[in-house]
Each structure stands twice: as structure tokens, then as C-alpha cells.
Amino acid sequence: MIAAPAIQNLLEQLERLPGVGPKSAQRMAYWLLNTDRDTALNLASAIVEVKETVHFCSRCFNYAQEDVCEICGNTARDQGILCVVSEPRDIPPIERTAVFDGVYHVLGGALSPMEGIGPDDLHVAELLRRLSSETVREVVLATNPNVEGETTAAYLARLIKPLGITVTRLASGLPVGGDLEFADEVTLGRALEARLQL
Amino acid sequence: MIAAPAIQNLLEQLERLPGVGPKSAQRMAYWLLNTDRDTALNLASAIVEVKETVHFCSRCFNYAQEDVCEICGNTARDQGILCVVSEPRDIPPIERTAVFDGVYHVLGGALSPMEGIGPDDLHVAELLRRLSSETVREVVLATNPNVEGETTAAYLARLIKPLGITVTRLASGLPVGGDLEFADEVTLGRALEARLQL
């Protein structure tokens, strides 16, 4: 054992983070050792707070600290337009475009026959329940532009169109096969503005 | 505010880490949100533990959890050869070469007239005290191969050689202007083996 056990343990925990290898973990660990006590402990508390207080929004399944998320709780948002995404992490990039002013519904994944993920594994029933109880005039299908996302969008379009609700899909412009999470604001903003009715 | 305040705060804390920008912070934050409770809290506790239990070794100023560090506490190490480094983070790369079996002395920086760092700001007095009280036959100066490191090595060589102790410096082979912390094992191992008497 080269380093103190506490440092060794910190290195192991840091390496579990996505995109963090041994060298970045070492750089972070020494930074945490060197930095003042409060800065380091603030990071630790932020992690604890997120795990203790964040759960799913009871309406849209985004992450929330209250019963509903920040977006569902904002009465200024247009409740008549509902954007369907796969994961909570897909919401911030759409918000950053400042093009969309409606509300969201998080599916919690995408249809994938390969991985055995069917409609019952996603929040599809909850979506249909919202569409019958809320006054929604348009559903924007903003699932990822890859096979699973397209399959999910096609499946939802078939379910929702008979309800007399306009169903749209993000316009092309997104690189196909990519991840919505990492799209830049301009591309994603244009894709939102040029969304096509299905 | 797009995200829940706890998530916003976590993002800010993660972005303070070295090498972590907004996109990596977001990736880490969503990973922490998604992962099981224990995995996330283990990282938080590892940070707290390091800040609560790690301090400087009373003998060599490496990081330690006991009174002395893991290396000073290991009686199998050769106490007659002492490797002087700038920072605790310089020790793990030297240990990984498996070429050095002696003990260390951490200066806590390097001489830098530009930044007003003189010998009194480093653990130089403590080094001289060790050299007079311990039986040291060789001091390896392993400061970084840059201006401050070379200046520090030259200064220490002038102080130590009159004591009748062999003073060596890491051999060339290290890329000049680089950081010892990021050297690969083979290059650093060769530099240790081919160290030159000053």
C-alpha cells in the first residue's frame, strides 16, 4: 500500500465516476487533499443532499425535490404542450434552447425489444392518463434520434394521434445516431422550431 | 432555475474539481442521481474521511493517517537513502517504478523567487535536522525537471554536499519543462536508475 488507506479509498470511489480514469482520479484526490476543508466537504454534502432529497416528480417523472419538479410547479409554463423525453438528463439541454415553454413527461427509458424493454417498463400509462385528464393540444416527441428513440416515438405517435392531439417530432438537424443530451443549443433549438407533425 | 436546487448545487461543486467542465459535471451528476444510494454516499464519505483523518507525516511531510506515513512506518524500507520531492503527489509515481526502496522527504513546494517562495517556506530546516539525526548515506533530489525544481535541487545540493552525504539528481530522460507527477513508469524508473552524483 503506497498511500494512506483513506486516500486509496477516495481514489477508488472517484474512479467509479463516468469519464474518470486513474490519472484524473489522482488529480482530483490531491486537489481535494490540498483544498480547504469547506470546499471539499461542500462537495460531499452536495452528493449526500442529492441522494437524500431528490426523487421523481409525481406528475412528469423529472427529478424533483418537492412533490412536483421545478417545471411542473411553474404555472407560467404552457400546460397545453407536452414534451416527451427518455430521461431527466434530456430536459436541461432542451431548456437551454429557450425555445420550449411547455411541460415535460419523462418515459424513464426507450423501447428496446433487444433489451426486453417494453411499454410497461416506461411511464407510458402515466402519459396516457395525463393526456386524458389534462388539456393537452400538442405532444412533442423528443426521444433520442437513434433506433430505440425512433421506435418509441413511432409507437407513441400511433397511440396518441387517435386522441385528436397534435403529435410532433424534433426536426432533423440532429446528428443521427447521436445523443440528445450532448446536442448544442443552436442545433437543438432549430430542431425544436422546425418540428414536424407526424 | 431549470433543475432542482440540490442538483444545481451538485453541478456547481463538481465543476470546481480540476479538469471538470459543465458537460462532465452534468454527466457525473446524473450518474450520481441514477446510481444506487450506497455507491453515491461512499464517494461522499471517502471525501469526508480524507479531510477528517489525513494530515502530514510528522517525519517526511507526506500525507499520513497515523503519526507517520505508510512509507516511514515500513521498517523494511532502506532508511539510509532519502528521496526529496516537492509535493506528496510526486511520491506515488516514484513508488510505481518499484526502483526506489528508500524513504522520502516532502518539501511542500519548490524555490521560486518570482512567487516569493524561499527556503523558509519549504521543509528545508526539517530536512537538515533529519540528515543530522538519521544515518543517511544518499539524498536523491527528485524535484520537478523545471526551473523551480532545478533551482531547488541546486540549492539543496550546495547545502547537503558539505555534510559528506552523496547527493544525486534524477537522470535526464524526463521531458524537460514537464511534471514529474505525470511521467510514465518506465521513463521515471530509468531516470532513477541512471541518477547522477552532483
Coordinates of C-alpha atoms in Angstrom, one line a residue:
Chain A
M1 CA 0.0 0.0 0.0
I2 CA 1.6 3.2 -1.2
A3 CA -0.9 5.8 0.0
A4 CA -2.9 6.2 3.3
P5 CA -5.9 3.9 3.1
A6 CA -8.3 6.9 3.1
I7 CA -6.6 8.3 0.0
Q8 CA -6.6 4.8 -1.6
N9 CA -10.3 4.6 -0.9
L10 CA -11.0 8.1 -2.3
L11 CA -9.1 7.2 -5.5
E12 CA -11.3 4.0 -5.9
Q13 CA -14.5 6.0 -5.4
L14 CA -13.5 8.8 -7.8
E15 CA -12.6 6.2 -10.5
R16 CA -16.2 4.9 -10.4
L17 CA -17.4 8.3 -11.8
P18 CA -18.1 8.3 -15.6
G19 CA -15.1 9.6 -17.6
V20 CA -12.7 9.4 -14.7
G21 CA -9.6 7.2 -15.1
P22 CA -6.7 6.7 -12.6
K23 CA -4.9 9.9 -13.6
S24 CA -7.9 12.2 -13.3
A25 CA -8.9 10.4 -10.0
Q26 CA -5.4 11.1 -8.7
R27 CA -5.6 14.8 -9.8
M28 CA -9.0 15.2 -8.1
A29 CA -7.9 13.4 -4.9
Y30 CA -4.8 15.6 -4.5
W31 CA -6.9 18.7 -5.2
L32 CA -9.4 17.6 -2.5
L33 CA -6.5 16.9 -0.1
N34 CA -5.0 20.3 -0.8
T35 CA -8.1 22.5 -0.9
D36 CA -9.6 24.0 2.2
R37 CA -11.8 21.8 4.3
D38 CA -15.1 23.6 3.5
T39 CA -14.7 23.3 -0.3
A40 CA -14.1 19.6 -0.1
L41 CA -16.9 19.0 2.4
N42 CA -19.3 21.1 0.3
L43 CA -18.9 18.5 -2.5
A44 CA -19.5 15.7 -0.1
S45 CA -22.7 17.3 1.3
A46 CA -23.9 18.1 -2.2
I47 CA -23.8 14.4 -3.1
V48 CA -25.5 13.4 0.2
E49 CA -28.2 16.1 -0.3
V50 CA -29.0 15.0 -3.8
K51 CA -29.4 11.4 -2.7
E52 CA -31.4 12.3 0.4
T53 CA -33.8 14.9 -1.2
V54 CA -34.1 14.2 -4.9
H55 CA -36.8 11.8 -6.1
F56 CA -39.1 11.7 -9.2
C57 CA -41.7 14.3 -9.9
S58 CA -45.2 12.8 -9.2
R59 CA -46.5 14.3 -12.4
C60 CA -43.8 14.1 -15.1
F61 CA -41.0 11.9 -13.6
N62 CA -38.3 14.5 -13.9
Y63 CA -36.0 14.8 -10.9
A64 CA -37.7 16.9 -8.1
Q65 CA -37.2 17.9 -4.5
E66 CA -40.8 18.9 -3.9
D67 CA -43.8 16.7 -4.8
V68 CA -43.6 18.1 -8.4
C69 CA -40.5 19.4 -10.2
E70 CA -39.4 23.0 -10.8
I71 CA -41.0 23.0 -14.3
C72 CA -44.4 21.4 -13.3
G73 CA -44.5 23.7 -10.4
N74 CA -44.1 26.8 -12.6
T75 CA -47.7 27.9 -13.5
A76 CA -46.3 30.4 -16.1
R77 CA -45.4 27.4 -18.4
D78 CA -47.8 26.4 -21.2
Q79 CA -49.6 23.3 -19.8
G80 CA -51.1 22.6 -23.2
I81 CA -47.8 21.5 -24.9
L82 CA -46.1 18.4 -23.5
C83 CA -42.6 17.3 -24.5
V84 CA -41.8 13.6 -24.1
V85 CA -38.2 12.7 -23.3
S86 CA -36.5 9.4 -22.4
E87 CA -34.5 10.6 -19.3
P88 CA -34.4 13.6 -16.9
R89 CA -31.0 14.4 -18.3
D90 CA -32.6 15.2 -21.6
I91 CA -34.5 18.2 -20.1
P92 CA -31.7 20.7 -19.3
P93 CA -30.4 20.8 -23.0
I94 CA -34.0 21.5 -24.2
E95 CA -34.4 24.2 -21.5
R96 CA -31.2 25.8 -22.5
T97 CA -32.5 26.4 -26.1
A98 CA -35.2 28.8 -24.6
V99 CA -37.4 27.7 -27.5
F100 CA -39.7 25.5 -25.5
D101 CA -42.1 26.8 -22.9
G102 CA -44.3 23.8 -22.2
V103 CA -44.1 21.0 -19.7
Y104 CA -42.4 17.5 -19.9
H105 CA -43.1 13.9 -19.5
V106 CA -40.1 11.6 -18.8
L107 CA -40.5 8.0 -20.0
G108 CA -37.6 6.6 -17.9
G109 CA -36.0 4.9 -21.0
A110 CA -36.9 3.9 -24.6
L111 CA -38.5 0.9 -26.1
S112 CA -35.9 -1.8 -26.9
P113 CA -37.0 -5.3 -27.9
M114 CA -33.3 -6.3 -27.8
E115 CA -33.0 -5.4 -24.1
G116 CA -36.6 -6.6 -23.4
I117 CA -37.8 -3.0 -22.6
G118 CA -41.5 -2.8 -23.5
P119 CA -44.1 -0.1 -22.9
D120 CA -44.9 -1.4 -19.4
D121 CA -41.3 -0.6 -18.4
L122 CA -41.7 3.0 -19.3
H123 CA -44.1 5.7 -18.0
V124 CA -46.4 5.3 -21.0
A125 CA -49.6 4.5 -19.0
E126 CA -49.0 7.7 -16.9
L127 CA -48.6 9.7 -20.1
L128 CA -51.9 8.4 -21.5
R129 CA -53.5 9.2 -18.1
R130 CA -52.2 12.8 -18.3
L131 CA -53.4 13.2 -21.8
S132 CA -57.0 12.2 -20.8
S133 CA -57.0 14.3 -17.6
E134 CA -55.1 17.4 -18.7
T135 CA -55.9 19.7 -21.6
V136 CA -53.0 19.0 -24.0
R137 CA -53.1 20.2 -27.5
E138 CA -49.7 19.1 -28.7
V139 CA -47.2 16.3 -27.7
V140 CA -43.6 16.8 -28.9
L141 CA -41.8 13.5 -29.1
A142 CA -38.2 14.4 -28.1
T143 CA -36.8 10.9 -27.7
N144 CA -33.2 10.4 -28.9
P145 CA -32.6 10.3 -32.7
N146 CA -31.4 6.6 -32.6
V147 CA -33.2 3.3 -33.2
E148 CA -34.7 3.0 -29.7
G149 CA -35.8 6.6 -29.7
E150 CA -37.4 6.5 -33.1
T151 CA -39.2 3.2 -32.3
T152 CA -40.5 4.8 -29.1
A153 CA -41.7 7.9 -31.0
A154 CA -43.4 5.9 -33.7
Y155 CA -45.1 3.8 -31.0
L156 CA -46.3 6.8 -29.0
A157 CA -47.5 8.6 -32.2
R158 CA -49.7 5.6 -33.0
L159 CA -51.2 5.7 -29.5
I160 CA -51.7 9.5 -29.2
K161 CA -52.9 10.6 -32.7
P162 CA -56.3 8.8 -32.4
L163 CA -56.9 11.0 -29.3
G164 CA -57.1 14.0 -31.6
I165 CA -53.9 15.6 -30.1
T166 CA -51.3 17.0 -32.5
V167 CA -48.1 14.9 -32.3
T168 CA -44.8 16.3 -33.4
R169 CA -41.2 15.1 -33.5
L170 CA -38.0 17.1 -33.3
A171 CA -36.9 18.1 -36.8
S172 CA -34.0 16.6 -38.5
G173 CA -30.8 18.6 -37.9
L174 CA -29.8 16.4 -35.0
P175 CA -26.9 14.1 -36.0
V176 CA -28.5 10.7 -36.4
G177 CA -27.2 8.0 -34.0
G178 CA -26.2 10.7 -31.5
D179 CA -27.4 11.6 -28.0
L180 CA -29.8 14.4 -27.4
E181 CA -28.0 15.0 -24.1
F182 CA -24.9 16.3 -25.9
A183 CA -26.5 18.4 -28.7
D184 CA -25.6 22.1 -28.9
E185 CA -28.2 24.7 -28.1
V186 CA -28.5 26.1 -31.7
T187 CA -29.0 22.8 -33.4
L188 CA -31.4 21.6 -30.8
G189 CA -33.3 24.9 -30.9
R190 CA -33.7 24.8 -34.6
A191 CA -34.8 21.2 -34.4
L192 CA -37.5 22.3 -31.9
E193 CA -38.7 25.2 -34.1
A194 CA -38.9 23.1 -37.2
R195 CA -40.6 20.1 -35.5
L196 CA -42.8 18.2 -37.9
Q197 CA -46.3 16.9 -37.4
L198 CA -46.5 13.1 -37.6
Chain B
M1 CA -33.9 27.6 -12.3
I2 CA -34.1 24.6 -14.5
A3 CA -33.1 21.8 -12.2
A4 CA -33.9 21.2 -8.5
P5 CA -31.6 23.3 -6.3
A6 CA -29.8 20.3 -4.9
I7 CA -28.9 19.2 -8.4
Q8 CA -27.8 22.8 -9.3
N9 CA -25.6 22.9 -6.2
L10 CA -24.1 19.4 -7.0
L11 CA -23.2 20.7 -10.5
E12 CA -21.5 23.7 -9.1
Q13 CA -19.5 21.7 -6.6
L14 CA -18.4 19.1 -9.3
E15 CA -17.3 21.9 -11.6
R16 CA -14.8 23.0 -9.0
L17 CA -12.9 19.8 -9.4
P18 CA -9.8 20.1 -11.7
G19 CA -10.5 19.1 -15.3
V20 CA -14.2 19.0 -14.8
G21 CA -16.3 21.4 -17.1
P22 CA -20.1 21.8 -17.3
K23 CA -20.6 18.8 -19.5
S24 CA -18.5 16.4 -17.4
A25 CA -20.2 17.8 -14.2
Q26 CA -23.6 17.1 -15.7
R27 CA -22.6 13.6 -16.7
M28 CA -21.3 12.9 -13.2
A29 CA -24.3 14.5 -11.5
Y30 CA -26.8 12.3 -13.5
W31 CA -24.7 9.3 -12.9
L32 CA -24.8 10.0 -9.1
L33 CA -28.5 10.6 -9.3
N34 CA -29.0 7.3 -11.2
T35 CA -26.7 5.1 -9.2
D36 CA -27.7 3.3 -6.1
R37 CA -27.6 5.2 -2.8
D38 CA -24.6 3.4 -1.3
T39 CA -22.3 4.0 -4.3
A40 CA -23.0 7.7 -4.2
L41 CA -22.7 8.0 -0.5
N42 CA -19.4 6.0 -0.5
L43 CA -17.9 8.8 -2.6
A44 CA -19.2 11.4 -0.2
S45 CA -17.8 9.5 2.9
A46 CA -14.5 9.0 1.2
I47 CA -14.1 12.8 0.7
V48 CA -15.2 13.4 4.4
E49 CA -12.8 10.7 5.6
V50 CA -9.8 12.1 3.8
K51 CA -10.5 15.6 5.2
E52 CA -11.1 14.3 8.7
T53 CA -8.2 11.8 9.0
V54 CA -5.4 12.7 6.6
H55 CA -2.7 15.1 7.8
F56 CA 1.1 15.4 7.2
C57 CA 3.6 12.8 8.3
S58 CA 5.5 14.1 11.3
R59 CA 8.7 12.9 9.8
C60 CA 8.6 13.3 6.0
F61 CA 5.5 15.6 5.4
N62 CA 3.9 13.0 3.1
Y63 CA 0.1 12.6 3.6
A64 CA -0.5 10.3 6.6
Q65 CA -3.3 8.9 8.7
E66 CA -1.1 7.8 11.6
D67 CA 1.6 9.9 13.2
V68 CA 3.9 8.8 10.3
C69 CA 3.0 7.8 6.8
E70 CA 2.8 4.3 5.3
I71 CA 6.3 4.6 4.0
C72 CA 8.1 6.0 7.1
G73 CA 6.2 3.3 9.1
N74 CA 7.6 0.5 7.0
T75 CA 10.8 -0.7 8.7
A76 CA 11.7 -2.8 5.7
R77 CA 12.5 0.3 3.7
D78 CA 16.1 1.4 3.4
Q79 CA 16.4 4.3 5.9
G80 CA 19.8 5.3 4.5
I81 CA 18.6 6.7 1.2
L82 CA 16.3 9.7 1.2
C83 CA 14.4 10.9 -1.8
V84 CA 13.4 14.7 -1.7
V85 CA 10.2 15.6 -3.6
S86 CA 8.2 18.9 -3.9
E87 CA 4.8 17.5 -3.1
P88 CA 3.1 14.4 -1.7
R89 CA 1.6 13.7 -5.2
D90 CA 5.1 13.1 -6.5
I91 CA 5.6 10.0 -4.3
P92 CA 3.1 7.6 -6.0
P93 CA 4.7 7.8 -9.5
I94 CA 8.1 7.1 -7.9
E95 CA 6.7 4.2 -5.9
R96 CA 5.1 2.7 -9.0
T97 CA 8.5 2.4 -10.7
A98 CA 9.5 -0.2 -7.9
V99 CA 13.1 1.0 -8.4
F100 CA 13.3 3.0 -5.2
D101 CA 13.3 1.4 -1.8
G102 CA 14.3 4.2 0.5
V103 CA 12.3 6.9 2.3
Y104 CA 11.1 10.4 1.3
H105 CA 11.1 14.0 2.4
V106 CA 8.4 16.3 1.0
L107 CA 9.5 20.0 0.7
G108 CA 5.9 21.3 0.3
G109 CA 6.8 23.2 -2.8
A110 CA 9.9 24.5 -4.7
L111 CA 12.0 27.6 -4.5
S112 CA 10.5 30.4 -6.6
P113 CA 11.9 33.9 -6.3
M114 CA 9.2 35.1 -8.7
E115 CA 6.5 33.9 -6.3
G116 CA 8.5 34.9 -3.3
I117 CA 8.9 31.3 -2.1
G118 CA 12.2 30.9 -0.2
P119 CA 13.8 28.1 1.8
D120 CA 11.9 29.2 4.9
D121 CA 8.6 28.4 3.2
L122 CA 9.7 24.8 2.5
H123 CA 10.6 21.9 4.9
V124 CA 14.3 22.5 4.4
A125 CA 15.2 23.0 8.1
E126 CA 13.4 19.8 8.8
L127 CA 15.4 18.0 6.1
L128 CA 18.7 19.2 7.5
R129 CA 17.6 18.1 11.0
R130 CA 16.8 14.6 9.6
L131 CA 20.2 14.5 7.9
S132 CA 22.0 15.2 11.2
S133 CA 19.9 12.9 13.4
E134 CA 19.3 10.0 11.0
T135 CA 22.0 7.9 9.3
V136 CA 21.6 8.9 5.6
R137 CA 24.2 7.9 3.1
E138 CA 22.4 9.3 -0.1
V139 CA 19.9 12.1 -0.8
V140 CA 18.1 11.8 -4.2
L141 CA 16.9 15.1 -5.3
A142 CA 13.6 14.3 -7.2
T143 CA 12.2 17.8 -7.6
N144 CA 10.4 18.6 -10.9
P145 CA 12.7 19.0 -14.0
N146 CA 11.6 22.6 -14.5
V147 CA 13.1 26.0 -13.5
E148 CA 11.9 26.0 -9.9
G149 CA 12.7 22.3 -9.4
E150 CA 16.2 22.7 -10.8
T151 CA 16.8 25.8 -8.6
T152 CA 15.7 23.9 -5.5
A153 CA 17.9 20.9 -6.4
A154 CA 20.9 23.1 -6.9
Y155 CA 20.3 24.9 -3.6
L156 CA 19.9 21.7 -1.6
A157 CA 22.9 20.1 -3.2
R158 CA 25.0 23.1 -2.1
L159 CA 23.7 22.6 1.5
I160 CA 24.0 18.9 1.7
K161 CA 27.3 18.0 0.0
P162 CA 29.4 19.6 2.7
L163 CA 27.8 17.2 5.2
G164 CA 29.6 14.3 3.4
I165 CA 26.4 12.8 2.1
T166 CA 26.1 11.6 -1.5
V167 CA 23.7 13.9 -3.4
T168 CA 22.1 12.6 -6.6
R169 CA 19.6 14.0 -9.0
L170 CA 17.2 12.1 -11.3
A171 CA 18.9 11.3 -14.6
S172 CA 17.8 13.1 -17.7
G173 CA 15.2 11.2 -19.6
L174 CA 12.4 13.1 -18.2
P175 CA 10.9 15.6 -20.6
V176 CA 12.3 19.0 -19.6
G177 CA 9.6 21.5 -18.5
G178 CA 7.2 18.7 -17.7
D179 CA 5.7 17.5 -14.4
L180 CA 7.1 14.6 -12.5
E181 CA 3.6 13.7 -11.4
F182 CA 2.6 12.6 -15.0
A183 CA 5.7 10.8 -16.0
D184 CA 5.3 7.2 -17.1
E185 CA 6.8 4.4 -15.0
V186 CA 9.5 3.3 -17.5
T187 CA 10.9 6.7 -18.1
L188 CA 10.9 7.6 -14.4
G189 CA 12.3 4.2 -13.5
R190 CA 15.3 4.7 -15.9
A191 CA 15.8 8.2 -14.6
L192 CA 16.0 6.8 -11.1
E193 CA 18.5 4.0 -12.1
A194 CA 20.7 6.4 -14.0
R195 CA 20.7 9.1 -11.3
L196 CA 23.9 11.2 -11.4
Q197 CA 26.0 12.4 -8.5
L198 CA 26.1 16.2 -8.2

